[in-house]
Amino acid sequence: MIIVTGAAGFIGSNLVNTLFKIGFEVYVCDEKKYIINRKYFSLNKNYITVDNLGNFIKKNHNNIRAVVHMGAISSTAEQSLKKLLDNNTLFSYNLFKLCNKYRIKFIYASSAATYGNESKTFNDENNLLNYIKLKPINYYGLSKHLFDLKVLEEMNLHRTLPSYPVGLKFFNVYGQNESHKKFMSSPIPKFYDQAKLNGTIKLFKSNNKSFDNGKQSRDFVYIQDCIDVIVWFINNPKKYGIFNLGSGKSETFLDLAKIIFDVVKIENKIRFIEIPRNIKSGYQYYTKADLTNLRKIGYKKKFTPLKKGVKAYITGHLDI
């Protein structure tokens, strides 16, 4: 049995679909009002309320192979630190302790937002001195960073942990089932809609002298690549640590826009706009996952090139 929290969300829903397809017994946990409005997996009897999650694990721990904790407040613009700490840090820590108590594999979502803007190497080497240097630039990143530190502290205090925890620092994930995220979705569906509607894609101006307009860049990683990594850790339960999860490449927004124009066969036309005030202070200008640790632990599969992933996403899910 696999439990997936945040099962109605972007990564969670794709993970649940894949786990069902490859034959796992899956139990989903999220707010029911969101799950019942989703069409990409069957709710049937395999549902756990958020309030009952702890009791369910206690009663069924002998049958649980892994808990994959994707549930979180994922908005980088969220301004309530208490709300973020309660949901992303304290709830996660309680779930982590429960998995250690019952010796259940624990996999959770961290974020590249933990790195902030000062990181040049995005080094995920698993030691406290390395992680303490990180400076998240928004409350969301901070909430994820504090939990990473707690997991690292436990890993440093104990030779091994019964939950063999895995933290995944997701970079800019894109793909099917992200539309409900609206403003927090990847830029691909937004750029696609803009290109189809008026033939122009709007990019943010740069407020950083080191980056020209449109030259801000991200490590875009295709959703199926992320799911493949999670399934690999489920199937390799003794592997543990905190790992970057991106493609290992950084692509500019101008390059991304060109790919989308090429896929939809529209002339390249860009308009630059100001960065919205509510995300300006927490805006990252560059991200690129260092995959050294992930490769070192034994994950060998290649990641989908951006052009291939965007084309598959648009032709298979957006342009229908």
Coordinates of C-alpha atoms in Angstrom, one line a residue:
M1 CA 0.0 0.0 0.0
I2 CA 1.2 3.5 -0.9
I3 CA -0.3 6.6 0.7
V4 CA -0.1 9.9 -1.4
T5 CA -0.9 13.2 0.3
G6 CA -1.8 16.2 -1.9
A7 CA -3.3 13.6 -4.2
A8 CA -5.5 16.2 -6.0
G9 CA -2.6 18.4 -6.7
F10 CA -0.3 18.6 -9.8
I11 CA 2.5 16.2 -8.8
G12 CA 0.2 14.1 -6.6
S13 CA -2.4 13.4 -9.2
N14 CA 0.1 12.4 -11.8
L15 CA 1.8 10.1 -9.3
V16 CA -1.4 8.5 -8.3
N17 CA -2.3 7.8 -11.9
T18 CA 1.1 6.1 -12.5
L19 CA 1.0 4.1 -9.3
F20 CA -2.4 2.8 -10.2
K21 CA -1.3 1.9 -13.7
I22 CA 1.7 -0.1 -12.6
G23 CA -0.3 -2.1 -10.0
F24 CA 0.2 -0.5 -6.6
E25 CA -2.6 -0.3 -4.1
V26 CA -2.9 3.5 -3.5
Y27 CA -4.7 5.5 -0.8
V28 CA -5.2 9.2 -1.4
C29 CA -5.3 12.0 1.1
D30 CA -6.3 15.6 0.3
E31 CA -9.3 17.8 0.9
K32 CA -12.3 15.9 -0.6
K33 CA -13.8 18.9 -2.3
Y34 CA -10.8 19.1 -4.5
I35 CA -10.4 15.4 -5.2
I36 CA -14.0 14.9 -6.3
N37 CA -13.6 17.6 -8.9
R38 CA -10.6 15.9 -10.5
K39 CA -11.1 13.5 -13.3
Y40 CA -7.7 11.9 -13.5
F41 CA -8.1 9.2 -10.9
S42 CA -10.9 7.2 -9.3
L43 CA -11.6 8.1 -5.7
N44 CA -13.7 5.0 -4.8
K45 CA -12.9 3.5 -1.4
N46 CA -9.2 4.5 -1.3
Y47 CA -9.6 7.9 0.4
I48 CA -8.3 9.2 3.7
T49 CA -9.3 12.5 5.2
V50 CA -6.5 14.8 6.3
D51 CA -7.7 14.6 9.9
N52 CA -7.7 10.8 9.9
L53 CA -4.4 10.3 8.3
G54 CA -2.5 9.7 11.5
N55 CA -5.0 7.2 12.8
F56 CA -5.1 5.4 9.5
I57 CA -1.3 5.0 9.5
K58 CA -1.3 3.7 13.1
K59 CA -4.0 1.1 12.3
N60 CA -2.5 0.0 9.0
H61 CA 1.2 0.5 9.4
N62 CA 2.1 -3.1 8.7
N63 CA 0.6 -2.9 5.2
I64 CA 2.0 0.5 4.2
R65 CA 5.0 0.4 1.9
A66 CA 5.6 4.2 1.7
V67 CA 4.1 7.5 2.4
V68 CA 4.6 10.1 -0.4
H69 CA 4.0 13.5 1.1
M70 CA 3.2 15.9 -1.7
G71 CA 0.6 17.9 0.2
A72 CA 1.5 21.5 1.0
I73 CA 0.7 25.1 0.5
S74 CA 2.7 25.6 -2.7
S75 CA 2.2 29.4 -3.4
T76 CA 5.4 31.3 -3.3
A77 CA 3.3 34.5 -2.9
E78 CA 1.6 33.2 0.4
Q79 CA 2.2 35.9 3.1
S80 CA 1.0 34.1 6.2
L81 CA 4.1 32.6 7.7
K82 CA 2.1 30.9 10.4
K83 CA -0.1 29.1 7.8
L84 CA 3.0 28.0 5.9
L85 CA 4.8 26.7 9.0
D86 CA 1.7 24.9 10.3
N87 CA 1.1 23.1 7.0
N88 CA 4.5 22.8 5.3
T89 CA 6.8 22.4 8.4
L90 CA 4.9 21.2 11.5
F91 CA 2.5 18.9 9.7
S92 CA 5.3 17.4 7.7
Y93 CA 7.4 16.9 10.8
N94 CA 4.6 15.0 12.6
L95 CA 4.1 12.8 9.6
F96 CA 7.9 12.2 9.4
K97 CA 8.0 11.1 13.1
L98 CA 5.0 8.8 12.5
C99 CA 6.8 7.1 9.6
N100 CA 10.0 6.7 11.7
K101 CA 8.0 5.1 14.5
Y102 CA 6.4 2.6 12.2
R103 CA 9.4 2.1 9.9
I104 CA 7.5 3.3 6.8
K105 CA 9.4 4.8 3.8
F106 CA 8.9 8.6 3.8
I107 CA 9.2 10.6 0.6
Y108 CA 8.4 14.3 0.6
A109 CA 8.3 17.4 -1.6
S110 CA 10.9 20.0 -0.9
S111 CA 11.6 22.9 -3.4
A112 CA 14.2 24.8 -5.3
A113 CA 12.7 27.9 -3.6
T114 CA 14.9 26.9 -0.6
Y115 CA 18.0 28.2 -2.5
G116 CA 16.8 31.8 -2.9
N117 CA 18.7 34.1 -5.2
E118 CA 22.2 33.9 -3.8
S119 CA 23.0 30.3 -4.7
K120 CA 25.2 29.9 -7.8
T121 CA 25.8 26.1 -7.6
F122 CA 22.5 24.7 -6.2
N123 CA 24.5 22.2 -4.3
D124 CA 22.4 19.7 -2.4
E125 CA 25.2 18.0 -0.5
N126 CA 23.6 16.6 2.6
N127 CA 25.2 18.3 5.5
L128 CA 23.9 20.9 7.9
L129 CA 26.7 23.4 7.2
N130 CA 25.9 23.5 3.5
Y131 CA 22.1 23.9 4.1
I132 CA 22.4 26.5 6.9
K133 CA 24.0 28.8 4.3
L134 CA 20.9 28.9 2.1
K135 CA 18.8 32.0 2.2
P136 CA 15.2 31.5 0.9
I137 CA 13.7 34.8 -0.3
N138 CA 10.0 34.0 0.4
Y139 CA 8.0 32.4 3.2
Y140 CA 7.2 29.4 1.1
G141 CA 10.8 28.6 0.5
L142 CA 11.6 29.2 4.2
S143 CA 8.9 26.7 5.3
K144 CA 10.3 24.0 3.1
H145 CA 13.9 24.9 4.1
L146 CA 13.1 24.6 7.9
F147 CA 11.7 21.1 7.3
D148 CA 14.8 20.1 5.2
L149 CA 17.0 21.2 8.1
K150 CA 14.9 19.1 10.6
V151 CA 15.3 16.0 8.4
L152 CA 19.0 16.6 8.0
E153 CA 19.4 17.1 11.7
E154 CA 17.8 13.7 12.3
M155 CA 19.9 12.1 9.6
N156 CA 23.0 13.5 11.3
L157 CA 22.0 12.4 14.8
H158 CA 21.2 8.8 13.7
R159 CA 23.2 6.5 11.5
T160 CA 20.1 5.4 9.8
L161 CA 16.4 6.4 10.2
P162 CA 13.7 3.8 10.0
S163 CA 11.8 5.8 7.4
Y164 CA 14.8 6.2 5.1
P165 CA 13.6 9.7 4.2
V166 CA 13.8 11.2 0.8
G167 CA 13.4 14.9 0.2
L168 CA 13.0 16.1 -3.4
K169 CA 13.9 19.7 -4.2
F170 CA 11.5 20.1 -7.2
F171 CA 12.6 22.8 -9.7
N172 CA 10.2 24.2 -12.3
V173 CA 7.9 21.2 -13.0
Y174 CA 5.5 21.4 -15.9
G175 CA 3.0 19.1 -17.5
Q176 CA -0.6 17.8 -17.5
N177 CA -2.9 18.4 -14.5
E178 CA -1.4 21.7 -13.5
S179 CA -4.1 24.1 -14.7
H180 CA -5.8 24.3 -11.3
K181 CA -2.7 26.0 -9.9
K182 CA -3.6 29.1 -12.0
F183 CA -1.1 31.8 -11.2
M184 CA 1.3 29.2 -9.7
S185 CA 1.3 26.9 -12.7
S186 CA 4.3 26.7 -14.9
P187 CA 4.6 29.4 -17.7
I188 CA 3.9 26.9 -20.5
P189 CA 0.1 26.9 -20.4
K190 CA 0.1 30.6 -19.8
F191 CA 2.4 31.3 -22.7
Y192 CA 0.5 28.9 -24.9
D193 CA -2.8 30.6 -24.2
Q194 CA -1.3 34.0 -24.9
A195 CA 0.2 32.9 -28.2
K196 CA -3.0 31.3 -29.3
L197 CA -5.2 34.3 -28.2
N198 CA -3.3 37.3 -29.6
G199 CA 0.0 36.0 -31.0
T200 CA 2.1 37.7 -28.3
I201 CA 3.8 36.2 -25.2
K202 CA 4.3 38.4 -22.2
L203 CA 7.6 38.1 -20.3
F204 CA 8.7 39.8 -17.1
K205 CA 11.2 42.7 -17.4
S206 CA 14.4 42.2 -15.4
N207 CA 15.1 44.2 -12.3
N208 CA 18.6 42.6 -11.9
K209 CA 21.5 44.1 -13.8
S210 CA 23.0 40.7 -14.4
F211 CA 20.1 39.6 -16.5
D212 CA 18.6 41.2 -19.6
N213 CA 14.9 41.2 -20.1
G214 CA 13.7 37.6 -20.9
K215 CA 17.1 36.2 -20.0
Q216 CA 15.9 35.1 -16.5
S217 CA 16.2 31.3 -16.6
R218 CA 14.8 28.2 -15.0
D219 CA 15.5 24.5 -14.8
F220 CA 12.2 23.2 -16.3
V221 CA 11.6 19.5 -15.6
Y222 CA 8.8 17.4 -17.2
I223 CA 6.2 16.0 -14.8
Q224 CA 6.8 12.3 -15.9
D225 CA 10.5 12.6 -15.1
C226 CA 9.6 13.6 -11.6
I227 CA 7.1 10.7 -11.3
D228 CA 9.8 8.3 -12.5
V229 CA 12.2 9.5 -9.8
I230 CA 9.6 9.0 -7.1
V231 CA 8.7 5.5 -8.3
W232 CA 12.4 4.7 -8.3
F233 CA 12.8 5.6 -4.7
I234 CA 9.7 3.6 -3.8
N235 CA 11.3 0.6 -5.5
N236 CA 14.7 1.3 -3.8
P237 CA 13.5 1.8 -0.2
K238 CA 16.9 1.9 1.4
K239 CA 18.1 4.9 -0.6
Y240 CA 17.7 8.1 1.4
G241 CA 18.7 11.8 1.5
I242 CA 17.6 15.1 0.1
F243 CA 18.1 15.6 -3.6
N244 CA 17.6 18.2 -6.4
L245 CA 15.0 17.2 -8.9
G246 CA 15.3 19.1 -12.1
S247 CA 16.6 18.5 -15.6
G248 CA 20.1 19.7 -14.9
K249 CA 19.8 22.4 -17.5
S250 CA 18.7 26.1 -17.2
E251 CA 16.7 27.6 -20.1
T252 CA 15.8 31.3 -20.5
F253 CA 12.2 32.4 -20.8
L254 CA 13.0 33.8 -24.3
D255 CA 14.1 30.3 -25.3
L256 CA 10.9 28.8 -23.8
A257 CA 8.7 31.3 -25.6
K258 CA 10.5 30.5 -28.9
I259 CA 9.8 26.7 -28.4
I260 CA 6.1 27.4 -27.8
F261 CA 5.9 29.7 -30.9
D262 CA 7.5 26.9 -33.0
V263 CA 5.2 24.2 -31.7
V264 CA 2.0 26.3 -32.4
K265 CA 3.5 27.6 -35.6
I266 CA 3.1 31.3 -34.8
E267 CA 5.5 34.1 -35.5
N268 CA 7.7 35.0 -32.5
K269 CA 6.4 38.1 -30.8
I270 CA 7.3 39.2 -27.3
R271 CA 6.1 42.0 -25.0
F272 CA 7.9 42.7 -21.7
I273 CA 5.9 43.6 -18.6
E274 CA 6.7 44.5 -15.0
I275 CA 7.0 41.7 -12.4
P276 CA 3.9 41.7 -10.2
R277 CA 4.5 43.5 -6.9
N278 CA 3.3 40.5 -4.8
I279 CA 6.1 38.2 -6.2
K280 CA 8.8 40.8 -6.9
S281 CA 10.8 40.4 -3.7
G282 CA 10.7 36.6 -3.9
Y283 CA 11.5 36.3 -7.6
Q284 CA 14.3 33.9 -8.6
Y285 CA 16.4 34.9 -11.6
Y286 CA 18.2 31.7 -12.2
T287 CA 17.8 28.0 -11.2
K288 CA 19.7 24.9 -12.3
A289 CA 19.6 21.6 -10.5
D290 CA 23.0 20.0 -9.7
L291 CA 22.1 16.3 -10.1
T292 CA 25.4 14.9 -8.7
N293 CA 23.8 13.4 -5.6
L294 CA 20.9 11.9 -7.5
R295 CA 23.3 10.3 -10.0
K296 CA 25.7 9.1 -7.3
I297 CA 23.0 7.3 -5.4
G298 CA 22.2 5.3 -8.6
Y299 CA 19.5 7.0 -10.6
K300 CA 20.5 6.7 -14.2
K301 CA 17.5 7.6 -16.4
K302 CA 17.9 10.6 -18.7
F303 CA 15.6 13.7 -18.3
T304 CA 13.3 14.9 -21.1
P305 CA 14.7 17.8 -23.2
L306 CA 12.6 21.0 -22.8
K307 CA 11.6 21.1 -26.5
K308 CA 10.4 17.5 -26.5
G309 CA 8.6 17.9 -23.2
V310 CA 6.8 21.1 -24.2
K311 CA 5.8 19.6 -27.6
A312 CA 4.3 16.5 -25.8
Y313 CA 2.5 18.7 -23.3
I314 CA 1.0 21.0 -25.8
T315 CA 0.0 18.5 -28.5
G316 CA -1.2 15.9 -26.0
H317 CA -2.9 18.0 -23.4
L318 CA -3.3 21.7 -24.2
D319 CA -3.9 21.7 -28.0
I320 CA -7.0 19.5 -27.9

